[in-house]
Tab-separated table of C-alpha atoms and ligand atoms in Angstrom:
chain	number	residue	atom	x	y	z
A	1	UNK	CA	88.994	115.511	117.713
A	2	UNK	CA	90.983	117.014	115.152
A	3	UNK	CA	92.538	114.954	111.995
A	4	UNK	CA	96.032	114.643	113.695
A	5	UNK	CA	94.889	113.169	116.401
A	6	UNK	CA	92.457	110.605	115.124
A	7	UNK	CA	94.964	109.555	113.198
A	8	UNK	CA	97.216	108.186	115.590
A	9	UNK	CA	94.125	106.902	118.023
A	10	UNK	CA	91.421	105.176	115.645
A	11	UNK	CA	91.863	101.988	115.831
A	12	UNK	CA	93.808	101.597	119.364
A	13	UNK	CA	91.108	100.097	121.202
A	14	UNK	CA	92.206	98.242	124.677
A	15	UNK	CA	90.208	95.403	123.658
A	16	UNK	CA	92.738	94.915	120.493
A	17	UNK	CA	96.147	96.853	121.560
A	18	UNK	CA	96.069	94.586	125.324
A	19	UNK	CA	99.262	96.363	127.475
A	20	UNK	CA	101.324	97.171	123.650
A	21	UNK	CA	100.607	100.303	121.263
A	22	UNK	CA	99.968	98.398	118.277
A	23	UNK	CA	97.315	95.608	118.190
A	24	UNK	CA	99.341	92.483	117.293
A	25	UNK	CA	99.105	90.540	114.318
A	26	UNK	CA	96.954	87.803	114.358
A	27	UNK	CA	97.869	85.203	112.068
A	28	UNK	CA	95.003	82.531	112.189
A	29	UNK	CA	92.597	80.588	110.458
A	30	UNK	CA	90.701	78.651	113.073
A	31	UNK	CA	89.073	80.020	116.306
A	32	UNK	CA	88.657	78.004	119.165
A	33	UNK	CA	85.613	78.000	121.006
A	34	UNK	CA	86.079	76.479	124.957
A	35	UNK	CA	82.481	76.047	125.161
A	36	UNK	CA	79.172	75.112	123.025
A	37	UNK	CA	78.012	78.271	123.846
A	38	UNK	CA	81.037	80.542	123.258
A	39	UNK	CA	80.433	78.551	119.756
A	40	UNK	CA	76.964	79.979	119.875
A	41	UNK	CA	77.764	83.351	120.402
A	42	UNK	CA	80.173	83.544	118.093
A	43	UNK	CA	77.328	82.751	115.499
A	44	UNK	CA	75.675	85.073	116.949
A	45	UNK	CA	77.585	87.696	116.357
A	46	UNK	CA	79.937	86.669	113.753
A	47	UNK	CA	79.335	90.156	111.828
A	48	UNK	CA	80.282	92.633	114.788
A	49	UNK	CA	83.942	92.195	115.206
A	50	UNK	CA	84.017	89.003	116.564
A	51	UNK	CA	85.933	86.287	116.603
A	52	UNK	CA	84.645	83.607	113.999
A	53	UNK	CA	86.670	82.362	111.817
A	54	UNK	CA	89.770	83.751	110.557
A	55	UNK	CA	88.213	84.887	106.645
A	56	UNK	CA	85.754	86.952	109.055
A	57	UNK	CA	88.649	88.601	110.754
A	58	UNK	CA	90.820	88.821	113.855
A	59	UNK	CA	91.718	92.243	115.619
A	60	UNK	CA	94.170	92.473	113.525
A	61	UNK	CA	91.510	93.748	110.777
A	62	UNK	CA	89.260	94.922	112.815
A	63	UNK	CA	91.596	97.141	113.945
A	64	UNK	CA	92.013	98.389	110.805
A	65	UNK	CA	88.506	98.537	109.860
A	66	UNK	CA	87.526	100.737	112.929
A	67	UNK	CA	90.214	102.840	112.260
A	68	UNK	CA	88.815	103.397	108.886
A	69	UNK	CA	85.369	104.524	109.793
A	70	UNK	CA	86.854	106.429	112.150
A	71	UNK	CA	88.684	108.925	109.510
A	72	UNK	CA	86.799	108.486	106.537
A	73	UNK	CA	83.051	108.154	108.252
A	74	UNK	CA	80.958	105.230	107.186
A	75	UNK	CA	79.528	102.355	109.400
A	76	UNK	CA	81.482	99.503	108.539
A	77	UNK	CA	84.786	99.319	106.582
A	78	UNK	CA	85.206	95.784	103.624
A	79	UNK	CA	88.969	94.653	102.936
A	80	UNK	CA	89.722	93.548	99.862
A	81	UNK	CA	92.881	91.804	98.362
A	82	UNK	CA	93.384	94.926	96.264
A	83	UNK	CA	91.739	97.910	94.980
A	84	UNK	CA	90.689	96.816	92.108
A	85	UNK	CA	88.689	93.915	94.532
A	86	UNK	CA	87.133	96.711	96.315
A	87	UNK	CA	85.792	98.251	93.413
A	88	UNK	CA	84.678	95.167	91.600
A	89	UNK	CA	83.422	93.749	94.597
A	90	UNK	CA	81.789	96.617	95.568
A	91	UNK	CA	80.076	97.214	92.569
A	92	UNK	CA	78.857	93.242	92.032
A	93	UNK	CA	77.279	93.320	95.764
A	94	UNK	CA	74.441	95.776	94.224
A	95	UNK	CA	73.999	95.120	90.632
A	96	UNK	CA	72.478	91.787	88.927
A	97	UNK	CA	71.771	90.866	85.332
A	98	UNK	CA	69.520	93.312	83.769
A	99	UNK	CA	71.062	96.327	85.645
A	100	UNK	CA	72.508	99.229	84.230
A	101	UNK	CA	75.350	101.329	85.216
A	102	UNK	CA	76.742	104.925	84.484
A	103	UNK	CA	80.813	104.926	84.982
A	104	UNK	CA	82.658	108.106	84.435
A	105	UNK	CA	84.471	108.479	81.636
A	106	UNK	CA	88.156	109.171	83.426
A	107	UNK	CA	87.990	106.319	85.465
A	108	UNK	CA	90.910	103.931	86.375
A	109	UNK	CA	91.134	101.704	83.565
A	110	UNK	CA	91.241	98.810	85.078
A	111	UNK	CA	87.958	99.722	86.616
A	112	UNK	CA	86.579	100.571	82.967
A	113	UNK	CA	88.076	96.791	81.847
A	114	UNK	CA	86.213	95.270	84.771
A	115	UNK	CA	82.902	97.170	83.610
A	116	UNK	CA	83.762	96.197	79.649
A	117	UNK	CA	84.479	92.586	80.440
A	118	UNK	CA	83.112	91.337	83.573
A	119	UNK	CA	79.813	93.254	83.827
A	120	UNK	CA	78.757	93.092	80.416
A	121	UNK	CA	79.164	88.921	80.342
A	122	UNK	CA	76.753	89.216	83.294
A	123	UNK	CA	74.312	91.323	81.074
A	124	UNK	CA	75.068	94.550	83.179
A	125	UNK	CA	75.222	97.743	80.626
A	126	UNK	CA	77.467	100.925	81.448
A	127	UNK	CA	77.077	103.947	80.172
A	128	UNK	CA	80.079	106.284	80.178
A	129	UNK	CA	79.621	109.581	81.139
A	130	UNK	CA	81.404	113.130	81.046
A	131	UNK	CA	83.399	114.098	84.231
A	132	UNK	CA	82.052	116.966	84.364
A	133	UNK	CA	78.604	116.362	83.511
A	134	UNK	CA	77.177	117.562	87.475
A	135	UNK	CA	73.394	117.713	87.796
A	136	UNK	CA	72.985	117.137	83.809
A	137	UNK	CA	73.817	113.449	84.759
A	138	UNK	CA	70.081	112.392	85.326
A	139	UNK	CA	69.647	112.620	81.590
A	140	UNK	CA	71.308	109.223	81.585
A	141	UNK	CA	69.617	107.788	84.373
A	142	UNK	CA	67.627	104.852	83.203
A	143	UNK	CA	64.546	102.856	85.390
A	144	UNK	CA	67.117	100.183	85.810
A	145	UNK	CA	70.489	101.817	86.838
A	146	UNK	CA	71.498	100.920	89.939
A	147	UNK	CA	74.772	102.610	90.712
A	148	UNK	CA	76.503	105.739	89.674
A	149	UNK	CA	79.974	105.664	90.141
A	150	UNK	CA	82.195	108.518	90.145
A	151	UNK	CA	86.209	108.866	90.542
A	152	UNK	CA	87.043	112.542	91.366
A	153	UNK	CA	89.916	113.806	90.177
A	154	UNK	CA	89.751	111.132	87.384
A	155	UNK	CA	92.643	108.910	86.821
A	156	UNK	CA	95.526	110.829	84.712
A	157	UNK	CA	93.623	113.705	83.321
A	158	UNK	CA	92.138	114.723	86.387
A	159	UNK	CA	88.786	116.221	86.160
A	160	UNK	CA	87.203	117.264	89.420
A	161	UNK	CA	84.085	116.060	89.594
A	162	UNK	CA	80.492	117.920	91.140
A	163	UNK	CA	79.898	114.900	93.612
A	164	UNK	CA	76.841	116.369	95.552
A	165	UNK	CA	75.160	117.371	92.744
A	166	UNK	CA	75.457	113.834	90.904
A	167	UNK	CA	74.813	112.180	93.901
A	168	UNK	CA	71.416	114.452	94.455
A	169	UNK	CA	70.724	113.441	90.842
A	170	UNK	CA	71.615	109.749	91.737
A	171	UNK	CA	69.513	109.538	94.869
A	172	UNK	CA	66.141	111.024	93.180
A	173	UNK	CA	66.561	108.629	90.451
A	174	UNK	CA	67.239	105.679	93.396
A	175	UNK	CA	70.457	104.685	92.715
A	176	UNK	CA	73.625	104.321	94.657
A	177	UNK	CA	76.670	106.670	94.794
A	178	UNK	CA	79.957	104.914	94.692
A	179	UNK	CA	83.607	106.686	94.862
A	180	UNK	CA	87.080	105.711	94.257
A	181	UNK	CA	88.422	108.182	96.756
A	182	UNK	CA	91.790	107.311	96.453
A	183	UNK	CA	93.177	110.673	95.125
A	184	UNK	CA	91.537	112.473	98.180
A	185	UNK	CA	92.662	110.061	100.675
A	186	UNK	CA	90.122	109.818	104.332
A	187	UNK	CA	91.777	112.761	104.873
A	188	UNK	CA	91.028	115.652	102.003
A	189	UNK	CA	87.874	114.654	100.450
A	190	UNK	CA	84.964	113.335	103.227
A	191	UNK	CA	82.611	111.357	100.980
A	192	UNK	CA	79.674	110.625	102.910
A	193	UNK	CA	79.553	114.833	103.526
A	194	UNK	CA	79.276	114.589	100.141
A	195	UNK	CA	76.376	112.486	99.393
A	196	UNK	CA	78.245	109.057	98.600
A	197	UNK	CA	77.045	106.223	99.681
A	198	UNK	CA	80.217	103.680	99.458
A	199	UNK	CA	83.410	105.197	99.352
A	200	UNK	CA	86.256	102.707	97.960
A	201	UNK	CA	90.304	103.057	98.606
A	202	UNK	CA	92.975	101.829	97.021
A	203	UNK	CA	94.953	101.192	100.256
A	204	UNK	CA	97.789	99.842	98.263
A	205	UNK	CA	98.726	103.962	97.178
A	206	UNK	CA	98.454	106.412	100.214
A	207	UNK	CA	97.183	104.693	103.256
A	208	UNK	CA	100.195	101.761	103.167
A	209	UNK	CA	102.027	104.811	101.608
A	210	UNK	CA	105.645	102.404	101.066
A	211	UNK	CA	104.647	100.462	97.734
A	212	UNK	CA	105.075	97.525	99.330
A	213	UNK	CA	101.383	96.254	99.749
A	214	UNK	CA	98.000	95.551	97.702
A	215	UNK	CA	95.289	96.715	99.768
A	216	UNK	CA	91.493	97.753	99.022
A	217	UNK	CA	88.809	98.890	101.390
A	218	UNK	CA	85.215	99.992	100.592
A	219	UNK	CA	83.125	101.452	103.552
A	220	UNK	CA	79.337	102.118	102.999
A	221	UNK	CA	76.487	104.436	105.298
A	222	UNK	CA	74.552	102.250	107.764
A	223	UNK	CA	71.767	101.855	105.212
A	224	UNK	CA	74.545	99.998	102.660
A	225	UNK	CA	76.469	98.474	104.973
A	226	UNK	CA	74.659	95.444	105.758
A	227	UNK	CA	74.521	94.206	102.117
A	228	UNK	CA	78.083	95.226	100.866
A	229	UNK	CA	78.997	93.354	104.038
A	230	UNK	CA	77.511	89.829	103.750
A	231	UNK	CA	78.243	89.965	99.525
A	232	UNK	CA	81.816	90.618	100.599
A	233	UNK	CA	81.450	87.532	102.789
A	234	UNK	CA	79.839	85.705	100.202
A	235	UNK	CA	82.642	86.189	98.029
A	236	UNK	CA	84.927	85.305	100.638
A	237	UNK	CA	87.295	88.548	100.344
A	238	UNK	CA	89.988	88.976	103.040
A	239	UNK	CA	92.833	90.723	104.088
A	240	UNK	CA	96.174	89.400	105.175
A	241	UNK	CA	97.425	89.987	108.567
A	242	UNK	CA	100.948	91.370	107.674
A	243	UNK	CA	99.108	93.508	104.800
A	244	UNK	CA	96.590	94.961	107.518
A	245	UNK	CA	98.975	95.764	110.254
A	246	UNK	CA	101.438	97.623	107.463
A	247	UNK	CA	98.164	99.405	106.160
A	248	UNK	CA	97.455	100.887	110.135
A	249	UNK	CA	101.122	101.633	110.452
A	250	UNK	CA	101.261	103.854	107.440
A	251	UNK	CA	97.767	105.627	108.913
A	252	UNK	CA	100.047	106.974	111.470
A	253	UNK	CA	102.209	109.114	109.415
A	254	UNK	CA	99.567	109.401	106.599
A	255	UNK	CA	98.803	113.203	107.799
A	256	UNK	CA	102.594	113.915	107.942
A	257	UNK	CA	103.615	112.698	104.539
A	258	UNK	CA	100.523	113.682	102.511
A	259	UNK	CA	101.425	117.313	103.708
A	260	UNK	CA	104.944	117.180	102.230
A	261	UNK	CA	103.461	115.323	99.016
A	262	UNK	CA	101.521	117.829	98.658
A	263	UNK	CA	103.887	120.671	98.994
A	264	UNK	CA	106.453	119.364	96.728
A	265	UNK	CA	103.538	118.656	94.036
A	266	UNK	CA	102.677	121.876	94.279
A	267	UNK	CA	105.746	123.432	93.726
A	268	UNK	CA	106.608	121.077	90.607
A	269	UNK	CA	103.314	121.950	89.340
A	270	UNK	CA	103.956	125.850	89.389
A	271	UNK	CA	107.173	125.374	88.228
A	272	UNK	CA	106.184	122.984	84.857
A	273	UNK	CA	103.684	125.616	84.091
A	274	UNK	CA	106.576	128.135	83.201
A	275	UNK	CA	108.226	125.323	81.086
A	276	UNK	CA	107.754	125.942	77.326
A	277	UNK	CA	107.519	122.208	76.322
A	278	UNK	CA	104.741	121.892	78.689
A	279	UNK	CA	101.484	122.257	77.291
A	280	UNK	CA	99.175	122.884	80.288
A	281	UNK	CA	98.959	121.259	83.997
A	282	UNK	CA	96.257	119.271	85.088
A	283	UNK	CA	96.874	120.029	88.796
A	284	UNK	CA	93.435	120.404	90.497
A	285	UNK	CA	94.772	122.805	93.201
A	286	UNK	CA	95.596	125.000	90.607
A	287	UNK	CA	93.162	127.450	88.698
A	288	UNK	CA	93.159	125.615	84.520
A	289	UNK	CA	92.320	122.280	86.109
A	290	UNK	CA	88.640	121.523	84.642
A	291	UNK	CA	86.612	121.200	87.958
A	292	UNK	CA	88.742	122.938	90.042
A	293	UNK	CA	86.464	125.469	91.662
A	294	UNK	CA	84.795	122.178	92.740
A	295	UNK	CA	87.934	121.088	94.312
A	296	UNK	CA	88.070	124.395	96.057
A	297	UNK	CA	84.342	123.806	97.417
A	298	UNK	CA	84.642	120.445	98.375
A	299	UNK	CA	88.329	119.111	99.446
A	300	UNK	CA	90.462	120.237	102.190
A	301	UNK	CA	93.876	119.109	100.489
A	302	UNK	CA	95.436	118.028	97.684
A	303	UNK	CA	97.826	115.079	97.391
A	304	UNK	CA	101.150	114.264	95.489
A	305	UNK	CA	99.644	112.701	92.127
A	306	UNK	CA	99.042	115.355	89.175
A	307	UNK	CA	99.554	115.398	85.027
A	308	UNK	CA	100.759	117.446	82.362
A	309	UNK	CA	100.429	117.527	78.897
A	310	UNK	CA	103.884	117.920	76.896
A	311	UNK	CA	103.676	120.186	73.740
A	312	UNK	CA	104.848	117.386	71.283
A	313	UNK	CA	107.208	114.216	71.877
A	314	UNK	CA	108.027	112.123	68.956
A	315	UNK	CA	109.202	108.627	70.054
A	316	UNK	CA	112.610	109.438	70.713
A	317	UNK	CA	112.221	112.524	72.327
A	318	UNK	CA	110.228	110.858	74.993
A	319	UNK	CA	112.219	107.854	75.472
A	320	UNK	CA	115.442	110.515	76.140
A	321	UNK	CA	112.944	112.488	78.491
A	322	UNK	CA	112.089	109.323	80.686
A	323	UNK	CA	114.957	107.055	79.998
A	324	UNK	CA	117.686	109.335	82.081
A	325	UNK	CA	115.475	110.242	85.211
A	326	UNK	CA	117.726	109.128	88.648
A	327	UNK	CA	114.561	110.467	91.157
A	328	UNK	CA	111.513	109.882	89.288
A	329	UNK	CA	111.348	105.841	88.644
A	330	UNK	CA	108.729	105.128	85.808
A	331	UNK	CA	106.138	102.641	86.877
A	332	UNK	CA	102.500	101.948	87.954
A	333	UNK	CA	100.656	102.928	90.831
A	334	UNK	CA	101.334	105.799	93.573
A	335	UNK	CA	100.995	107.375	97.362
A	336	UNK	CA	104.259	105.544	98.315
A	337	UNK	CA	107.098	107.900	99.650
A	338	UNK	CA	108.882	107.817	96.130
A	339	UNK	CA	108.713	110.189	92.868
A	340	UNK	CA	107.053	108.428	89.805
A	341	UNK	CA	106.495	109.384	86.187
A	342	UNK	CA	104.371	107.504	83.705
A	343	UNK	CA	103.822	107.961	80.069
A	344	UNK	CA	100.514	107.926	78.742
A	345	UNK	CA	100.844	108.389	75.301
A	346	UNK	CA	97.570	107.901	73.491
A	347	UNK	CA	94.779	108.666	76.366
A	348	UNK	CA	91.937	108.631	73.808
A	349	UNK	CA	92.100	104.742	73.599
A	350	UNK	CA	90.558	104.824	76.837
A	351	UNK	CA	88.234	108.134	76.764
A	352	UNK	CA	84.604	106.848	74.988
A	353	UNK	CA	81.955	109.858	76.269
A	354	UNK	CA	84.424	112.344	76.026
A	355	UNK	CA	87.098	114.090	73.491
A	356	UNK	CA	90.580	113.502	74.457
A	357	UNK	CA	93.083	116.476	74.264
A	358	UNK	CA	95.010	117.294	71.243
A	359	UNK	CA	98.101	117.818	72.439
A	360	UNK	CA	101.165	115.669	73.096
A	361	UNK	CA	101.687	112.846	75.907
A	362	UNK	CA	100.264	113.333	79.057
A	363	UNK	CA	102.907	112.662	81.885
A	364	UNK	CA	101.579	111.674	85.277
A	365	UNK	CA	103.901	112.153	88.737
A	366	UNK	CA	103.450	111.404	91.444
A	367	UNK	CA	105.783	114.173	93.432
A	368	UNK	CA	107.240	111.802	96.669
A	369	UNK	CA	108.658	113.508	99.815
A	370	UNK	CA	112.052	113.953	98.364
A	371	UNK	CA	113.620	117.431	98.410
A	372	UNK	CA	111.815	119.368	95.605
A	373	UNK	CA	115.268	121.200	94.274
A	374	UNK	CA	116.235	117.941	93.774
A	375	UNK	CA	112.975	116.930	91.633
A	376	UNK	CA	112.935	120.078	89.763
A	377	UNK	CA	116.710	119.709	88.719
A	378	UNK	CA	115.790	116.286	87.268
A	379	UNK	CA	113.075	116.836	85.210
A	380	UNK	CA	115.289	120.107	83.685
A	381	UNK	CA	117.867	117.295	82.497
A	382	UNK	CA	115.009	115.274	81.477
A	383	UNK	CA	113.838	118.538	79.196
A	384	UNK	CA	116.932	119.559	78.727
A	385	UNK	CA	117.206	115.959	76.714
A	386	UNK	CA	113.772	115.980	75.569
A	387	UNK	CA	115.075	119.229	73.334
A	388	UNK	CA	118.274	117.983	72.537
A	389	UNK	CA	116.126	114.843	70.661
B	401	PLP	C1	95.784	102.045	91.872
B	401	PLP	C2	94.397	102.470	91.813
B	401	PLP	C3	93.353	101.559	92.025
B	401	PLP	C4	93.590	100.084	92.204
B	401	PLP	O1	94.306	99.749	93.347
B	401	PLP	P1	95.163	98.389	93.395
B	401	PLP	O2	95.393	98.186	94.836
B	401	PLP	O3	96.373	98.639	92.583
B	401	PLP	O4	94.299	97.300	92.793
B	401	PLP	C5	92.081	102.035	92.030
B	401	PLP	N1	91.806	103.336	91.820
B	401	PLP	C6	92.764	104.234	91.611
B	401	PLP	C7	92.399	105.655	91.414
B	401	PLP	C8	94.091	103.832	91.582
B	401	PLP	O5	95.038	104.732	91.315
């Protein structure tokens, strides 16, 4: 089947859908069991899509979770309140006091906080390491690190990262392979291809794709699954209903709108690298992107979400750049159908293994499905007012 299709049938099991399109939305804590032994074979099977006990699931998430495996490959799919839960969670269901990690350096901060705060009361060490360090990464390996987790492109500077040849280097040394594969979506980047062994979303940016829901998922090979499983149980991480059935409509049309996203980005992208007060793109479709023959080797798309660095921008100047923009709306997060622009105006404070560039602030968009004359003519008043200040 090709990726059009399975996007529209994974998850549309009879079983879930009954006579409508859309499996309904289940809200419910308790299930009730008619008999002692429909009570015992719920037990029994209480990890296989059955009905348990409403943390555990209804078809409402599993659903969802099907439909997950089914584009992005994996044998079991974890929901998470957010993607930041998915990481965290996904990372404290293999690691224990004593353990080391190795984080790349261009990670999502938040991610890096969780490592710097969380992990290190627990007396887990990370190491930060150069996105584009590829096979050289076993150097850092260490008898007791557990889990090498890479983010390709990294957050706002956008480094493509070699994944199969860390993972190689990760898998000799023992340890597991986890991926924020949020940029490449189930669609462009296929992580388990790839040598990952747990491949995390942030549902809330492409997959919801309307900015109107917090959603993480982690899925994991067969040989990972069972464990990230029962320590997501453990935890007691769930999903809500409404969240879950908003998360499997946007799946639909994710193949629809990632191709326009990625069209207009494309064509902003070309078009900022003719600008004079643009320093250089960080686009890693485009050839000046560090890693980008790896993105050429190993994705099959690229998405709406890339950075530039501006030449200079004193205070002022930037505030007149951002201040006036009607499309672009300045604010966190992504992958919903609207144009953002965010600031980031001192991007060493959160680069340790690595030198930060020297030029002005880096400006992230994320290009939404708007017409791209109408993009391009407001960032030229934005520029135009970045001069005039
Ligand atoms: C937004 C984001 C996350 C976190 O997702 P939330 O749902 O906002 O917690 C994780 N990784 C990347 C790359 C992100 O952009």
């Amino acid at each position: 089947m090709k990726k059009e299709t399975r996007l529209v049938d994974a998850g549309r099991r009879k079983e879930w859908t009954g006579k409508v399109v859309n499996p309904p939305v289940y809200h419910a804590s308790t299930v009730i069991f008619d008999t002692l032994a429909d009570m015992k074979n719920a037990i029994r099977h209480r990890e296989k899509n059955h009905l348990y006990y409403g943390r555990r699931g209804t078809p409402t998430q599993f659903a969802f979770q099907d439909a997950l495996c089914e584009l992005e490959g994996g044998a079991g799919c974890a929901l998470y309140p957010s993607g930041l839960a998915a990481i965290s969670g996904a990372i404290l269901s293999f690691v224990e006091s004593g353990d080391h990690i190795l984080m790349v350096d261009g990670a999502y901060e938040p991610t890096r906080s969780f490592c710097d705060t969380v992990l290190k009361r627990m007396g887990v060490e990370t190491t930060y390491y150069d996105p584009l360090i590829g096979a050289e990464i076993r150097k850092l390996l260490r008898p007791n690190t557990r889990v090498v987790f890479v983010e390709s492109p990294c957050s706002l500077t956008m480094e493509v990262q070699d994944v199969p040849a860390i993972a190689k280097a990760a898998h000799d040394h023992g340890a597991i392979v986890m991926m924020d594969n949020t940029w490449g979506t189930p669609l462009y980047f296929k992580p388990f291809e790839h040598g990952v062994d747990i491949s995390i979303q942030a549902a809330t940016k492409y997959i919801v794709g309307h900015s109107d829901v917090m959603l993480g998922t982690a899925t994991a090979t067969p040989e990972h699954w069972d464990q990230l499983r029962e320590m997501s149980f453990q935890m007691g991480y769930c999903a809500a209903p409404d969240d879950v059935y908003l998360a499997l409509r946007g799946l639909r049309t994710l193949g629809l709108r990632l191709k326009q996203h990625q069209e207009n980005a494309l064509i902003l992208a070309r078009w900022l690298e003719e600008r004079e007060e643009v320093d250089h793109v960080r686009h890693p479709a485009l050839p000046g992107c560090p890693g980008h023959d790896i993105w050429k080797r190993d994705f099959t798309g690229s998405c709406g979400l890339f950075s530039f660095f501006l030449k200079q921008g004193s205070e002022k100047a930037l505030a007149a750049f951002l201040d006036g923009m009607q499309h672009f709306k300045m604010g966190f997060s992504w992958g919903g159908y609207e144009s953002l622009i965010l600031p980031v105006q001192n991007i060493a404070r959160i680069r340790t293994a690595t030198p930060a560039p020297t030029s002005g602030p880096l400006i992230r968009l994320h290009v939404g499905i708007e017409h791209p004359d109408d993009l391009i003519a407001d960032l030229e008043q934005g520029f135009k007012r970045l001069r005039a200040n």
